[in-house]
PDB file of C-alpha atoms in Angstrom:
ATOM      1  CA  SER A   1      -9.981 -54.660  23.550  1.00  0.00           C
ATOM      2  CA  ALA A   2      -9.316 -51.005  23.937  1.00  0.00           C
ATOM      3  CA  VAL A   3     -11.535 -48.734  21.752  1.00  0.00           C
ATOM      4  CA  ILE A   4      -9.490 -45.636  20.110  1.00  0.00           C
ATOM      5  CA  SER A   5     -11.957 -42.623  18.585  1.00  0.00           C
ATOM      6  CA  GLN A   6     -10.512 -40.348  16.263  1.00  0.00           C
ATOM      7  CA  LYS A   7     -11.991 -37.727  14.781  1.00  0.00           C
ATOM      8  CA  PRO A   8     -12.709 -35.947  12.049  1.00  0.00           C
ATOM      9  CA  SER A   9     -12.945 -38.842  10.221  1.00  0.00           C
ATOM     10  CA  ARG A  10     -12.402 -36.849   7.010  1.00  0.00           C
ATOM     11  CA  ASP A  11     -11.491 -33.418   6.308  1.00  0.00           C
ATOM     12  CA  ILE A  12     -11.015 -30.926   3.029  1.00  0.00           C
ATOM     13  CA  CYS A  13      -8.815 -27.998   4.090  1.00  0.00           C
ATOM     14  CA  GLN A  14      -7.227 -24.796   1.952  1.00  0.00           C
ATOM     15  CA  ARG A  15      -3.671 -24.998   1.797  1.00  0.00           C
ATOM     16  CA  GLY A  16      -2.013 -22.723   4.305  1.00  0.00           C
ATOM     17  CA  THR A  17      -4.374 -23.650   7.491  1.00  0.00           C
ATOM     18  CA  SER A  18      -3.643 -26.034  10.192  1.00  0.00           C
ATOM     19  CA  LEU A  19      -5.951 -29.027  11.212  1.00  0.00           C
ATOM     20  CA  THR A  20      -5.895 -30.642  14.506  1.00  0.00           C
ATOM     21  CA  ILE A  21      -6.575 -34.084  15.142  1.00  0.00           C
ATOM     22  CA  GLN A  22      -8.244 -35.871  18.011  1.00  0.00           C
ATOM     23  CA  CYS A  23      -7.647 -39.236  19.317  1.00  0.00           C
ATOM     24  CA  GLN A  24      -9.363 -40.639  22.428  1.00  0.00           C
ATOM     25  CA  VAL A  25      -8.651 -44.073  24.157  1.00  0.00           C
ATOM     26  CA  ASP A  26     -11.080 -45.649  26.488  1.00  0.00           C
ATOM     27  CA  SER A  27      -8.468 -47.014  28.836  1.00  0.00           C
ATOM     28  CA  GLN A  28      -5.141 -45.437  29.942  1.00  0.00           C
ATOM     29  CA  VAL A  29      -1.942 -46.206  27.636  1.00  0.00           C
ATOM     30  CA  THR A  30       1.517 -44.987  28.475  1.00  0.00           C
ATOM     31  CA  MET A  31       2.413 -44.393  24.881  1.00  0.00           C
ATOM     32  CA  MET A  32       0.587 -43.043  21.532  1.00  0.00           C
ATOM     33  CA  PHE A  33       1.704 -43.286  18.003  1.00  0.00           C
ATOM     34  CA  TRP A  34       0.808 -40.741  15.362  1.00  0.00           C
ATOM     35  CA  TYR A  35       1.265 -42.473  11.824  1.00  0.00           C
ATOM     36  CA  ARG A  36       0.663 -41.240   8.216  1.00  0.00           C
ATOM     37  CA  GLN A  37      -0.618 -43.472   5.486  1.00  0.00           C
ATOM     38  CA  GLN A  38      -0.427 -42.352   1.832  1.00  0.00           C
ATOM     39  CA  PRO A  39      -1.887 -44.514  -1.021  1.00  0.00           C
ATOM     40  CA  GLY A  40       0.196 -47.539  -1.999  1.00  0.00           C
ATOM     41  CA  GLN A  41       2.571 -46.980   1.081  1.00  0.00           C
ATOM     42  CA  SER A  42       3.607 -48.443   4.389  1.00  0.00           C
ATOM     43  CA  LEU A  43       2.242 -46.965   7.410  1.00  0.00           C
ATOM     44  CA  THR A  44       4.830 -44.076   8.477  1.00  0.00           C
ATOM     45  CA  LEU A  45       5.289 -43.537  12.076  1.00  0.00           C
ATOM     46  CA  ILE A  46       5.366 -39.614  12.277  1.00  0.00           C
ATOM     47  CA  ALA A  47       6.128 -39.399  16.330  1.00  0.00           C
ATOM     48  CA  THR A  48       5.586 -41.263  19.420  1.00  0.00           C
ATOM     49  CA  ALA A  49       3.633 -39.058  22.290  1.00  0.00           C
ATOM     50  CA  ASN A  50       4.324 -40.127  26.192  1.00  0.00           C
ATOM     51  CA  GLN A  51       2.168 -38.243  28.474  1.00  0.00           C
ATOM     52  CA  GLY A  52       3.675 -35.377  30.505  1.00  0.00           C
ATOM     53  CA  SER A  53       6.828 -35.259  28.215  1.00  0.00           C
ATOM     54  CA  GLU A  54       7.587 -33.980  24.530  1.00  0.00           C
ATOM     55  CA  ALA A  55       6.669 -35.942  21.745  1.00  0.00           C
ATOM     56  CA  THR A  56       9.546 -37.747  20.017  1.00  0.00           C
ATOM     57  CA  TYR A  57       9.603 -37.334  16.096  1.00  0.00           C
ATOM     58  CA  GLU A  58      11.031 -39.538  13.637  1.00  0.00           C
ATOM     59  CA  SER A  59      13.314 -38.589  10.569  1.00  0.00           C
ATOM     60  CA  GLY A  60      11.633 -36.347   8.356  1.00  0.00           C
ATOM     61  CA  PHE A  61       8.760 -35.163  10.878  1.00  0.00           C
ATOM     62  CA  VAL A  62       9.502 -31.888  13.034  1.00  0.00           C
ATOM     63  CA  ILE A  63       7.643 -30.351  15.779  1.00  0.00           C
ATOM     64  CA  ASP A  64       6.846 -27.431  14.003  1.00  0.00           C
ATOM     65  CA  LYS A  65       5.077 -29.023  11.155  1.00  0.00           C
ATOM     66  CA  PHE A  66       3.379 -31.493  13.419  1.00  0.00           C
ATOM     67  CA  PRO A  67       2.775 -30.484  17.094  1.00  0.00           C
ATOM     68  CA  ILE A  68       1.680 -32.904  19.227  1.00  0.00           C
ATOM     69  CA  SER A  69      -0.155 -32.682  22.662  1.00  0.00           C
ATOM     70  CA  ARG A  70      -0.774 -35.489  25.240  1.00  0.00           C
ATOM     71  CA  PRO A  71      -2.646 -33.998  28.004  1.00  0.00           C
ATOM     72  CA  ASN A  72      -3.472 -37.375  29.924  1.00  0.00           C
ATOM     73  CA  LEU A  73      -3.476 -41.037  29.553  1.00  0.00           C
ATOM     74  CA  THR A  74      -6.191 -41.444  27.465  1.00  0.00           C
ATOM     75  CA  PHE A  75      -6.080 -38.671  24.954  1.00  0.00           C
ATOM     76  CA  SER A  76      -3.613 -36.851  22.140  1.00  0.00           C
ATOM     77  CA  THR A  77      -3.763 -34.319  19.725  1.00  0.00           C
ATOM     78  CA  LEU A  78      -2.088 -34.223  16.108  1.00  0.00           C
ATOM     79  CA  THR A  79      -1.835 -30.727  14.546  1.00  0.00           C
ATOM     80  CA  VAL A  80      -0.688 -30.716  10.997  1.00  0.00           C
ATOM     81  CA  SER A  81       0.264 -27.238  10.231  1.00  0.00           C
ATOM     82  CA  ASN A  82       0.599 -24.700   7.210  1.00  0.00           C
ATOM     83  CA  MET A  83      -0.660 -27.540   5.205  1.00  0.00           C
ATOM     84  CA  SER A  84       0.016 -28.158   1.252  1.00  0.00           C
ATOM     85  CA  PRO A  85      -1.288 -30.575  -1.076  1.00  0.00           C
ATOM     86  CA  GLU A  86       1.802 -32.786  -0.244  1.00  0.00           C
ATOM     87  CA  ASP A  87      -0.085 -33.256   3.247  1.00  0.00           C
ATOM     88  CA  SER A  88      -2.859 -35.182   1.804  1.00  0.00           C
ATOM     89  CA  SER A  89      -2.966 -38.445   3.379  1.00  0.00           C
ATOM     90  CA  ILE A  90      -4.856 -40.444   6.145  1.00  0.00           C
ATOM     91  CA  TYR A  91      -3.513 -39.731   9.585  1.00  0.00           C
ATOM     92  CA  LEU A  92      -3.661 -42.577  12.026  1.00  0.00           C
ATOM     93  CA  CYS A  93      -3.396 -42.926  15.934  1.00  0.00           C
ATOM     94  CA  SER A  94      -2.587 -46.229  17.553  1.00  0.00           C
ATOM     95  CA  ALA A  95      -1.544 -47.161  20.984  1.00  0.00           C
ATOM     96  CA  TRP A  96      -0.394 -50.313  22.736  1.00  0.00           C
ATOM     97  CA  THR A  97      -3.241 -51.713  24.791  1.00  0.00           C
ATOM     98  CA  GLY A  98      -1.964 -54.976  25.904  1.00  0.00           C
ATOM     99  CA  GLU A  99      -3.196 -57.177  23.258  1.00  0.00           C
ATOM    100  CA  GLY A 100      -1.234 -55.279  20.336  1.00  0.00           C
ATOM    101  CA  TYR A 101      -1.352 -52.232  18.776  1.00  0.00           C
ATOM    102  CA  THR A 102      -4.722 -50.552  18.419  1.00  0.00           C
ATOM    103  CA  PHE A 103      -5.747 -48.156  15.792  1.00  0.00           C
ATOM    104  CA  GLY A 104      -8.178 -45.226  15.285  1.00  0.00           C
ATOM    105  CA  SER A 105     -10.067 -45.198  12.168  1.00  0.00           C
ATOM    106  CA  GLY A 106      -8.021 -42.543  10.828  1.00  0.00           C
ATOM    107  CA  THR A 107      -8.352 -39.036   9.342  1.00  0.00           C
ATOM    108  CA  ARG A 108      -8.468 -38.962   5.497  1.00  0.00           C
ATOM    109  CA  LEU A 109      -7.210 -35.391   4.868  1.00  0.00           C
ATOM    110  CA  THR A 110      -7.384 -33.497   1.413  1.00  0.00           C
ATOM    111  CA  VAL A 111      -5.613 -30.243   0.951  1.00  0.00           C
ATOM    112  CA  VAL A 112      -6.664 -27.842  -1.665  1.00  0.00           C
TER     113      VAL A 112
ATOM    114  CA  GLN B   1      16.857 -52.689   0.778  1.00  0.00           C
ATOM    115  CA  LYS B   2      13.851 -51.847   3.005  1.00  0.00           C
ATOM    116  CA  GLU B   3      13.301 -53.610   6.514  1.00  0.00           C
ATOM    117  CA  VAL B   4      10.179 -55.328   5.677  1.00  0.00           C
ATOM    118  CA  GLU B   5       9.130 -56.261   2.145  1.00  0.00           C
ATOM    119  CA  GLN B   6       5.658 -57.707   1.593  1.00  0.00           C
ATOM    120  CA  ASP B   7       4.526 -59.239  -1.796  1.00  0.00           C
ATOM    121  CA  PRO B   8       2.886 -56.870  -3.822  1.00  0.00           C
ATOM    122  CA  GLY B   9      -0.808 -57.145  -5.158  1.00  0.00           C
ATOM    123  CA  PRO B  10      -3.524 -56.986  -5.929  1.00  0.00           C
ATOM    124  CA  LEU B  11      -4.388 -60.450  -5.236  1.00  0.00           C
ATOM    125  CA  SER B  12      -7.804 -61.702  -6.203  1.00  0.00           C
ATOM    126  CA  VAL B  13      -8.779 -65.406  -5.535  1.00  0.00           C
ATOM    127  CA  PRO B  14     -12.512 -67.238  -5.663  1.00  0.00           C
ATOM    128  CA  GLU B  15     -14.679 -67.870  -2.591  1.00  0.00           C
ATOM    129  CA  GLY B  16     -13.267 -70.947  -0.338  1.00  0.00           C
ATOM    130  CA  ALA B  17      -9.693 -70.697  -1.695  1.00  0.00           C
ATOM    131  CA  ILE B  18      -6.672 -71.024   0.434  1.00  0.00           C
ATOM    132  CA  VAL B  19      -4.734 -67.455   0.825  1.00  0.00           C
ATOM    133  CA  SER B  20      -0.921 -67.152   1.542  1.00  0.00           C
ATOM    134  CA  LEU B  21       0.282 -63.582   2.141  1.00  0.00           C
ATOM    135  CA  ASN B  22       4.106 -63.383   2.923  1.00  0.00           C
ATOM    136  CA  CYS B  23       6.580 -60.827   4.321  1.00  0.00           C
ATOM    137  CA  THR B  24       9.977 -60.869   4.787  1.00  0.00           C
ATOM    138  CA  TYR B  25      12.431 -58.713   6.968  1.00  0.00           C
ATOM    139  CA  SER B  26      16.384 -57.869   7.041  1.00  0.00           C
ATOM    140  CA  ASN B  27      16.533 -56.668  10.799  1.00  0.00           C
ATOM    141  CA  SER B  28      17.324 -59.605  12.969  1.00  0.00           C
ATOM    142  CA  ALA B  29      16.423 -57.821  15.897  1.00  0.00           C
ATOM    143  CA  PHE B  30      12.792 -58.108  15.169  1.00  0.00           C
ATOM    144  CA  GLN B  31      11.071 -60.535  17.382  1.00  0.00           C
ATOM    145  CA  TYR B  32       7.389 -59.897  17.561  1.00  0.00           C
ATOM    146  CA  PHE B  33       5.044 -60.201  14.313  1.00  0.00           C
ATOM    147  CA  MET B  34       1.553 -59.029  13.733  1.00  0.00           C
ATOM    148  CA  TRP B  35      -0.969 -58.991  10.837  1.00  0.00           C
ATOM    149  CA  TYR B  36      -3.016 -56.390  10.683  1.00  0.00           C
ATOM    150  CA  ARG B  37      -6.507 -56.278   8.163  1.00  0.00           C
ATOM    151  CA  GLN B  38      -7.552 -52.897   7.201  1.00  0.00           C
ATOM    152  CA  TYR B  39     -10.945 -52.230   5.343  1.00  0.00           C
ATOM    153  CA  SER B  40     -11.549 -49.360   3.086  1.00  0.00           C
ATOM    154  CA  ARG B  41     -12.007 -46.143   5.094  1.00  0.00           C
ATOM    155  CA  LYS B  42     -11.415 -48.006   8.263  1.00  0.00           C
ATOM    156  CA  GLY B  43      -8.098 -48.066  10.582  1.00  0.00           C
ATOM    157  CA  PRO B  44      -5.943 -51.358  10.935  1.00  0.00           C
ATOM    158  CA  GLU B  45      -7.212 -54.099  13.016  1.00  0.00           C
ATOM    159  CA  LEU B  46      -4.986 -56.605  14.344  1.00  0.00           C
ATOM    160  CA  LEU B  47      -5.588 -60.264  13.300  1.00  0.00           C
ATOM    161  CA  MET B  48      -2.625 -62.261  14.515  1.00  0.00           C
ATOM    162  CA  TYR B  49       0.197 -61.112  16.914  1.00  0.00           C
ATOM    163  CA  THR B  50       3.017 -64.059  17.645  1.00  0.00           C
ATOM    164  CA  TYR B  51       6.575 -63.709  18.852  1.00  0.00           C
ATOM    165  CA  SER B  52       8.094 -67.343  18.081  1.00  0.00           C
ATOM    166  CA  SER B  53       8.905 -69.210  15.324  1.00  0.00           C
ATOM    167  CA  GLY B  54       6.274 -71.660  14.322  1.00  0.00           C
ATOM    168  CA  ASN B  55       2.513 -71.378  13.303  1.00  0.00           C
ATOM    169  CA  LYS B  56      -0.244 -69.986  15.514  1.00  0.00           C
ATOM    170  CA  GLU B  57      -4.059 -70.791  14.580  1.00  0.00           C
ATOM    171  CA  ASP B  58      -7.113 -68.877  15.023  1.00  0.00           C
ATOM    172  CA  GLY B  59      -9.882 -69.848  13.308  1.00  0.00           C
ATOM    173  CA  ARG B  60      -9.645 -69.914   9.713  1.00  0.00           C
ATOM    174  CA  PHE B  61      -6.164 -67.765  10.001  1.00  0.00           C
ATOM    175  CA  THR B  62      -2.828 -69.182  10.541  1.00  0.00           C
ATOM    176  CA  ALA B  63       0.235 -66.811  10.953  1.00  0.00           C
ATOM    177  CA  GLN B  64       3.563 -68.495  10.324  1.00  0.00           C
ATOM    178  CA  VAL B  65       6.980 -67.516  11.637  1.00  0.00           C
ATOM    179  CA  ASP B  66      10.419 -68.628  10.182  1.00  0.00           C
ATOM    180  CA  LYS B  67      12.927 -66.437  11.804  1.00  0.00           C
ATOM    181  CA  SER B  68      15.992 -68.251  10.443  1.00  0.00           C
ATOM    182  CA  SER B  69      14.857 -67.190   7.153  1.00  0.00           C
ATOM    183  CA  LYS B  70      13.499 -64.368   8.129  1.00  0.00           C
ATOM    184  CA  TYR B  71      10.002 -65.054   6.661  1.00  0.00           C
ATOM    185  CA  ILE B  72       6.866 -64.776   7.737  1.00  0.00           C
ATOM    186  CA  SER B  73       2.998 -65.976   6.497  1.00  0.00           C
ATOM    187  CA  LEU B  74      -0.531 -65.551   6.826  1.00  0.00           C
ATOM    188  CA  PHE B  75      -2.830 -68.291   5.503  1.00  0.00           C
ATOM    189  CA  ILE B  76      -6.481 -67.760   5.132  1.00  0.00           C
ATOM    190  CA  ARG B  77      -8.662 -70.821   4.809  1.00  0.00           C
ATOM    191  CA  ASP B  78     -11.749 -71.133   2.993  1.00  0.00           C
ATOM    192  CA  SER B  79     -11.813 -67.488   2.297  1.00  0.00           C
ATOM    193  CA  GLN B  80     -15.052 -65.627   2.137  1.00  0.00           C
ATOM    194  CA  PRO B  81     -15.856 -62.165   0.434  1.00  0.00           C
ATOM    195  CA  SER B  82     -15.850 -60.633   3.983  1.00  0.00           C
ATOM    196  CA  ASP B  83     -12.029 -61.201   4.145  1.00  0.00           C
ATOM    197  CA  SER B  84     -11.517 -58.630   1.067  1.00  0.00           C
ATOM    198  CA  ALA B  85      -9.438 -56.125   2.603  1.00  0.00           C
ATOM    199  CA  THR B  86      -5.699 -54.897   2.720  1.00  0.00           C
ATOM    200  CA  TYR B  87      -3.264 -57.121   4.995  1.00  0.00           C
ATOM    201  CA  LEU B  88      -0.681 -55.378   6.483  1.00  0.00           C
ATOM    202  CA  CYS B  89       2.281 -57.238   8.074  1.00  0.00           C
ATOM    203  CA  ALA B  90       4.149 -55.442  10.981  1.00  0.00           C
ATOM    204  CA  MET B  91       7.145 -56.257  13.170  1.00  0.00           C
ATOM    205  CA  ARG B  92       8.689 -54.736  16.347  1.00  0.00           C
ATOM    206  CA  ASP B  93      12.384 -55.034  17.885  1.00  0.00           C
ATOM    207  CA  TYR B  94      11.274 -55.627  21.726  1.00  0.00           C
ATOM    208  CA  THR B  95       8.527 -56.016  24.280  1.00  0.00           C
ATOM    209  CA  GLY B  96       7.559 -52.927  25.785  1.00  0.00           C
ATOM    210  CA  ALA B  97       4.602 -50.170  25.123  1.00  0.00           C
ATOM    211  CA  ASN B  98       6.797 -47.687  23.276  1.00  0.00           C
ATOM    212  CA  SER B  99       8.631 -49.791  20.725  1.00  0.00           C
ATOM    213  CA  LYS B 100       7.472 -48.980  17.441  1.00  0.00           C
ATOM    214  CA  LEU B 101       6.088 -50.866  14.524  1.00  0.00           C
ATOM    215  CA  THR B 102       7.538 -51.522  11.147  1.00  0.00           C
ATOM    216  CA  PHE B 103       5.184 -51.916   8.396  1.00  0.00           C
ATOM    217  CA  GLY B 104       4.904 -53.762   5.055  1.00  0.00           C
ATOM    218  CA  LYS B 105       3.151 -51.872   2.423  1.00  0.00           C
ATOM    219  CA  GLY B 106       0.002 -54.261   2.730  1.00  0.00           C
ATOM    220  CA  ILE B 107      -1.416 -56.363   0.099  1.00  0.00           C
ATOM    221  CA  THR B 108      -5.200 -55.712  -1.412  1.00  0.00           C
ATOM    222  CA  LEU B 109      -7.087 -59.074  -1.323  1.00  0.00           C
ATOM    223  CA  SER B 110     -10.467 -59.501  -3.138  1.00  0.00           C
ATOM    224  CA  VAL B 111     -12.047 -62.554  -2.680  1.00  0.00           C
ATOM    225  CA  ARG B 112     -14.738 -63.257  -5.707  1.00  0.00           C
ATOM    226  CA  PRO B 113     -18.142 -64.873  -4.832  1.00  0.00           C
TER     227      PRO B 113
END
């Protein structure tokens, strides 16, 4: 099955700064998905990223806060902008790889 | 009512026990059902994927779907300490690469040696 490499695996950031998370898939995929996982909560979909078009954001998430790039069929980035402690969470990317949805290993973000 | 409800945890069992993990859902449009296993500090890993009512077996794992009751289960036979992880149910409403998943909250399982 496909492998998704996600980096960084963790980071501690100052409030007001931005962090860009990268995901690389070892095969071409149509759609990539970005999730947030907070302690004790379900995975929450942030946005769906299609190559060549703007990402589609879920209710409660906006492009200014979570800009996404999808320059080709194997790569995507999520930026968490103007961070606050409430953004501390695990961020995960995912893609449909023909055998189900595969996930990256996650980025554990702490905002101080 | 949340779209997907998963039995709360945590759950602790002795090695060799049979484990039953359950989810209910309210959206009758859900057609595809998945179970993910997530180890600490790792991303979710797909365990089982099914789209029809009935049972699907893979080694020590059996996924059961009852669409009439909107209820899915994952059974783990002869549980091992290596099964200790968080298990998440997930489902979607049609087949397609851009269909989004809806997840349960997850249940943390601990298998005691």
